[in-house]
Every structure is written in C-alpha cells, then in structure tokens.
Coordinates of N, CA, C and O in Angstrom, one line a residue:
X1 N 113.8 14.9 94.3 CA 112.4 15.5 94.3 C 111.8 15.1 93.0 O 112.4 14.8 92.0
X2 N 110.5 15.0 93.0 CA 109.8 14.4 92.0 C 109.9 15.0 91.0 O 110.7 15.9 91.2
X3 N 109.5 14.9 89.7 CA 109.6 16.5 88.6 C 108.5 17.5 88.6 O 108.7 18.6 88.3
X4 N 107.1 17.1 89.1 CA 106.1 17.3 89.1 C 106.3 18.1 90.5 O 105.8 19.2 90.5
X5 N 106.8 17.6 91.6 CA 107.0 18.7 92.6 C 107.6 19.6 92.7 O 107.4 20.5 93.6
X6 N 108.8 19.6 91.4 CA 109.4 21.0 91.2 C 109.1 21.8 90.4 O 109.9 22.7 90.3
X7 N 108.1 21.7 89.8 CA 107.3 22.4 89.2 C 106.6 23.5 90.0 O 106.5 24.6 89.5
X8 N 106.1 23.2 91.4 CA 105.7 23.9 92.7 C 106.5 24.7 93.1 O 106.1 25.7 93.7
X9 N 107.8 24.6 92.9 CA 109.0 25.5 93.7 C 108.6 26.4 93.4 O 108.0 26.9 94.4
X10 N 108.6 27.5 92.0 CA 108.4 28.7 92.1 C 107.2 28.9 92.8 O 107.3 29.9 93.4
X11 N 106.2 28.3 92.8 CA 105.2 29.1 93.6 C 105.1 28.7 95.1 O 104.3 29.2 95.8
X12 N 106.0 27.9 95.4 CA 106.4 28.0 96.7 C 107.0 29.1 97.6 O 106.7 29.6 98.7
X13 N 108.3 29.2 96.3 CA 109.1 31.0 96.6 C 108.0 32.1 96.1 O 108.0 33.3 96.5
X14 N 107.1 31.6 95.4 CA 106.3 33.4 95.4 C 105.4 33.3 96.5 O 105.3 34.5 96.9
X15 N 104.8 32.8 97.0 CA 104.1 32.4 98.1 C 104.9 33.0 99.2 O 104.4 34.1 99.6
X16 N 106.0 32.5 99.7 CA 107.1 32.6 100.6 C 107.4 34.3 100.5 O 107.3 34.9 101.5
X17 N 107.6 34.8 99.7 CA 107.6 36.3 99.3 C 106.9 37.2 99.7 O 107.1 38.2 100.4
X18 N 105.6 36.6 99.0 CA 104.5 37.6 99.3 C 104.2 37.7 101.1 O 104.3 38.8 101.8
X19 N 104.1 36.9 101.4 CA 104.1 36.7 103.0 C 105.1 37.6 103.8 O 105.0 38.6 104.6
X20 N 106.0 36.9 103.5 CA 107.2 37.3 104.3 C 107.7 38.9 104.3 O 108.4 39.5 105.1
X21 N 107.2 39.4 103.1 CA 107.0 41.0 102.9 C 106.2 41.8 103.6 O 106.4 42.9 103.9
X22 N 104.7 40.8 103.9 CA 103.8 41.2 105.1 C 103.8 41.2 106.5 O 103.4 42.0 107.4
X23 N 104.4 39.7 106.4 CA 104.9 39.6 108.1 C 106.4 39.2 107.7 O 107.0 38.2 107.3
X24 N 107.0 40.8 108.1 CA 108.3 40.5 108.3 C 109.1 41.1 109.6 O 110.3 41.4 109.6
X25 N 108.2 41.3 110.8 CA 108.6 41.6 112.2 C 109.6 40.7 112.8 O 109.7 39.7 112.1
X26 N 110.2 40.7 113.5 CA 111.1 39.9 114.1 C 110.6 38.8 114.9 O 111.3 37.9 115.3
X27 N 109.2 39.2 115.2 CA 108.6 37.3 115.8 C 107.4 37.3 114.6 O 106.4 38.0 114.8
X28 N 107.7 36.6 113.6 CA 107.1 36.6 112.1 C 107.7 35.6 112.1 O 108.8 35.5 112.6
X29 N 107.1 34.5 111.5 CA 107.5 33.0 111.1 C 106.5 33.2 109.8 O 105.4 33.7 110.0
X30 N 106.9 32.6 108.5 CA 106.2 32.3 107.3 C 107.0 31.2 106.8 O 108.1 31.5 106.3
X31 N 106.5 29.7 106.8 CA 106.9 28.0 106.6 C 105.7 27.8 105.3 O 104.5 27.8 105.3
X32 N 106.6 27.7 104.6 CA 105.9 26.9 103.0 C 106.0 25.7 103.2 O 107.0 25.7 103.9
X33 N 105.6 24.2 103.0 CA 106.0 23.2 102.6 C 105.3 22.6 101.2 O 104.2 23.0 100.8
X34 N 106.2 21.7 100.6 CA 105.2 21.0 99.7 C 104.9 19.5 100.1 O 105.5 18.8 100.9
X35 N 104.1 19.3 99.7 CA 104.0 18.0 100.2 C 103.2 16.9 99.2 O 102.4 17.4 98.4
X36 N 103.4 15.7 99.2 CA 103.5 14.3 98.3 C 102.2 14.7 97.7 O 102.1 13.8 96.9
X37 N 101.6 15.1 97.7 CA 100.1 14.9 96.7 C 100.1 16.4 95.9 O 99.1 17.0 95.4
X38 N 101.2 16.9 96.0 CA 101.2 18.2 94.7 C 100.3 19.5 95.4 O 99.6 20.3 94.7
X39 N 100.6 19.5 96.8 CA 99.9 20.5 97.3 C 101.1 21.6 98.1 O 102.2 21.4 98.4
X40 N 100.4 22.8 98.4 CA 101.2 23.4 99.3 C 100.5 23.9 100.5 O 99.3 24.3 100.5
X41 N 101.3 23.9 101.5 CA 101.0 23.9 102.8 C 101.6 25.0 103.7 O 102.8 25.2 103.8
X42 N 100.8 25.5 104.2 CA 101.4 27.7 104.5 C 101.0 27.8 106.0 O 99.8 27.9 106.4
X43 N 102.0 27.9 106.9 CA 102.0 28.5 108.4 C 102.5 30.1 108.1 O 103.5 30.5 107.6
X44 N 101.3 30.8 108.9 CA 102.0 32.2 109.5 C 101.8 32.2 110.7 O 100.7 31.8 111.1
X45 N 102.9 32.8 111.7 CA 102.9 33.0 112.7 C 103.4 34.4 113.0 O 104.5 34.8 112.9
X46 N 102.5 35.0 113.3 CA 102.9 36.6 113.4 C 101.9 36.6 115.1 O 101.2 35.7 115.6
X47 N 102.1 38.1 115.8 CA 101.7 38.7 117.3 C 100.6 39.4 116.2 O 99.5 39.5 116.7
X48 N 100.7 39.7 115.2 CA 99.7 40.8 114.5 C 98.3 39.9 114.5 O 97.3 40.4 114.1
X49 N 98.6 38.5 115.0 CA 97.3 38.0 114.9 C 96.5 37.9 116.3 O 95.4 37.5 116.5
X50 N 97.3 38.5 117.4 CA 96.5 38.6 118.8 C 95.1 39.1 119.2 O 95.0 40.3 119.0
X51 N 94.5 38.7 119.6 CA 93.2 39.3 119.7 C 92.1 39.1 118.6 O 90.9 39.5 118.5
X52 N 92.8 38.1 117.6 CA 91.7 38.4 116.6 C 91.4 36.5 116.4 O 92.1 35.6 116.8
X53 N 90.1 36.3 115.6 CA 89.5 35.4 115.7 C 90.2 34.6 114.7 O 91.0 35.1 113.9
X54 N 89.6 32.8 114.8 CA 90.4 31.6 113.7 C 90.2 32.7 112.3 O 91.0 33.3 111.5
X55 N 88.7 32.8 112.4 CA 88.7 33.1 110.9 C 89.0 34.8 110.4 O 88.8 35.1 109.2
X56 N 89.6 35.5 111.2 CA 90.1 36.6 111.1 C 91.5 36.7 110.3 O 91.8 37.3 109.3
X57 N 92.2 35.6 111.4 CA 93.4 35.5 111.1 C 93.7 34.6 109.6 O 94.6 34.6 108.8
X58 N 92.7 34.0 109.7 CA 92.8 33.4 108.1 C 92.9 34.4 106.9 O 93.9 34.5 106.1
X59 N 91.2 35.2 107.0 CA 91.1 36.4 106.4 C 92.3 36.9 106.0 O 92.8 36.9 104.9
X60 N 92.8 37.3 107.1 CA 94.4 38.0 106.8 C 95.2 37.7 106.1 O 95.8 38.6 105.4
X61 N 95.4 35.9 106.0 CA 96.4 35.4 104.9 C 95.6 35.3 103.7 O 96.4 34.8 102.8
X62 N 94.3 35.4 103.2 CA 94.1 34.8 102.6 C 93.9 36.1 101.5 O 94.2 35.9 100.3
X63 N 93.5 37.2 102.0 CA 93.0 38.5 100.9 C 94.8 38.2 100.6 O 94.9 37.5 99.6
X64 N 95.8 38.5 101.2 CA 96.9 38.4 100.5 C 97.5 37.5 98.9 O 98.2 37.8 97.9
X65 N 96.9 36.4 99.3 CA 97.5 35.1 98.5 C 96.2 35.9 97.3 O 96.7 36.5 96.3
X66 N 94.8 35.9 97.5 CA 93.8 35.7 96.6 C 94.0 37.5 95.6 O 93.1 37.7 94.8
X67 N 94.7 38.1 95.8 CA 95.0 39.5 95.7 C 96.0 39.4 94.4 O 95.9 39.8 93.2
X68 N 97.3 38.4 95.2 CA 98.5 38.0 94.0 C 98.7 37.5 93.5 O 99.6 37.6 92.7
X69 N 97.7 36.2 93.8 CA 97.5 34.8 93.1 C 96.5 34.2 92.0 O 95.2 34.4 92.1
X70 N 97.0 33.7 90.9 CA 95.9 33.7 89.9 C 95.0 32.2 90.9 O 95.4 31.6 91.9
X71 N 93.9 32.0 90.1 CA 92.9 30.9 90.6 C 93.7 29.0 90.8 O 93.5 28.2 91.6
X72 N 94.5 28.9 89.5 CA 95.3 27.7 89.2 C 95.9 27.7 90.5 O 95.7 26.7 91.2
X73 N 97.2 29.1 91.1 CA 97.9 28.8 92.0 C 97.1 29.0 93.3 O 97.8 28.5 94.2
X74 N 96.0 29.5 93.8 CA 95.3 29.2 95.2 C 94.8 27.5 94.9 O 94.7 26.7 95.8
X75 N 94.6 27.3 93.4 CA 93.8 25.7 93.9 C 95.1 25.4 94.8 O 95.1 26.1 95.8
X76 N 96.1 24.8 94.7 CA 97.6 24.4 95.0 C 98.1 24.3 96.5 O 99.0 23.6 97.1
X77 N 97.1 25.6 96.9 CA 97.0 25.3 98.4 C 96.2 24.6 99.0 O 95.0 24.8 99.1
X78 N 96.9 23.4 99.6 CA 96.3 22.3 100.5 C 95.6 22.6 101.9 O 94.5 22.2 102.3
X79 N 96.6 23.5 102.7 CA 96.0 23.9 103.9 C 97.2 25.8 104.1 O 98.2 26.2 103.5
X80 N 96.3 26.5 105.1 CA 96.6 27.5 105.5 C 96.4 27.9 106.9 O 95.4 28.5 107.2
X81 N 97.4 27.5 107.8 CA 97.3 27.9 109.2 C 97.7 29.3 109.7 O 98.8 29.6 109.4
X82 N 97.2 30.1 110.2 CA 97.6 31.3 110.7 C 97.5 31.6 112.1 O 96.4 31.7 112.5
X83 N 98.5 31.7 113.1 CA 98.2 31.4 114.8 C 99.6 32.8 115.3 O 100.6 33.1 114.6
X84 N 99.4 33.2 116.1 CA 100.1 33.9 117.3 C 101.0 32.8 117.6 O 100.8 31.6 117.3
X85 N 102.2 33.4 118.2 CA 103.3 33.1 118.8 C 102.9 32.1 120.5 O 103.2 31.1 121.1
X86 N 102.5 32.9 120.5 CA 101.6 31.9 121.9 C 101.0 30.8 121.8 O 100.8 30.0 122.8
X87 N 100.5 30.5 120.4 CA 99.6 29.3 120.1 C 100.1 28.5 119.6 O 99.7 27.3 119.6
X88 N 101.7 29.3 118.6 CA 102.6 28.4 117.8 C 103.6 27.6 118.8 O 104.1 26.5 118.3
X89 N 103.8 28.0 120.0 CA 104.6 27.6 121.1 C 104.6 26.0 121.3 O 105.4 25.1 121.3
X90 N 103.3 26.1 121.3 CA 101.9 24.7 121.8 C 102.5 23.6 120.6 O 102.7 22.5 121.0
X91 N 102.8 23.9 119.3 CA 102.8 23.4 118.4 C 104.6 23.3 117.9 O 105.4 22.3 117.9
X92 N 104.7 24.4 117.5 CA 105.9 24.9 117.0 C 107.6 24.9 118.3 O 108.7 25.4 118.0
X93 N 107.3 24.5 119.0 CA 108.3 24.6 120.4 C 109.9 25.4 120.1 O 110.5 26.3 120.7
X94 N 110.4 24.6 118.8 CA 111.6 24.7 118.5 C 111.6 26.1 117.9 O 112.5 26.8 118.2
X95 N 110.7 26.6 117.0 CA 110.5 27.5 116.0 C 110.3 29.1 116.8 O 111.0 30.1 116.6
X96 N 109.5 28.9 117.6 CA 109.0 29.8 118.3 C 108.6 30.0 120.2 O 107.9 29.3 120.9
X97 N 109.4 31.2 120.4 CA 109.6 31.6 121.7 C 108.3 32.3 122.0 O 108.0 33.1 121.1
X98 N 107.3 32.4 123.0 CA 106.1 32.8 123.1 C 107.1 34.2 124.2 O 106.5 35.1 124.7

C-alpha cells in the first residue's frame, strides 16, 4: 500500500465506526474503500432506508459523517452511496440478500 494511502486508514476505521454504530441491524452493510487518488468511498445499505428518497437517504449518511467529522476529513470523501437491500441486490448480489 502506498504511504500516502495509509495515512487514510484511520479515517477509514473512524468512518467504518461511526456508521456501523448507526446501522448496525442484521441486514446493515457499511463498505469503506480507499481508492488510488487518496479518496474514500462509503456504501450503506440498511432497510432503514425504505420508503425514503436518493436524497433522503443521503441526508441520513451525511448529518452523521458532517456531525463527527472535521472539514479536512469530509473533503476525503470521494463518493457516498446509500440504497436499501433491494436496490443493493441489483448491485451488490454476493453481499446482500433482498
């Protein structure tokens, strides 16, 4: 791993934390990756997101991160997906049972 990408790890694991403390139901999926351009990249997949809209379910992850996160570690996030078990299916096959 690069040195500059492991510099990310802890905020990978605090990231990974904070989430996983929120959605931690038994069909709860929270996937950190990092990835080659020094960014991190955040799937939740929770049922708590049913019924509610793209940008709802975003909302949801995002008051979290922007609540525990100073400004340096949100820049760091590259992308943030948040989908239902049903939608992660479509995507996710191996990960998740709809």
């Amino acid at each position: 791993m690069h040195p500059k990408m492991k510099s990310l790890v802890p905020l990978r694991r605090r990231i990974e934390k904070l989430l996983s403390e929120r959605f931690n139901g038994s069909h709860d999926h929270v996937l950190i990756s990092l990835t080659a351009l020094l960014r991190i990249h955040i799937t939740v997949v929770s049922p708590r997101f049913e019924g509610l809209t793209a940008e709802q379910k975003d909302d949801m992850v995002w008051m979290i991160l922007e609540d525990q996160l100073k400004d340096e570690a949100l820049y760091r996030i590259g992308m943030c997906v948040a989908m239902t078990p049903k939608e992660a299916v479509k995507f996710m096959p191996d990960l998740v049972t709809a």
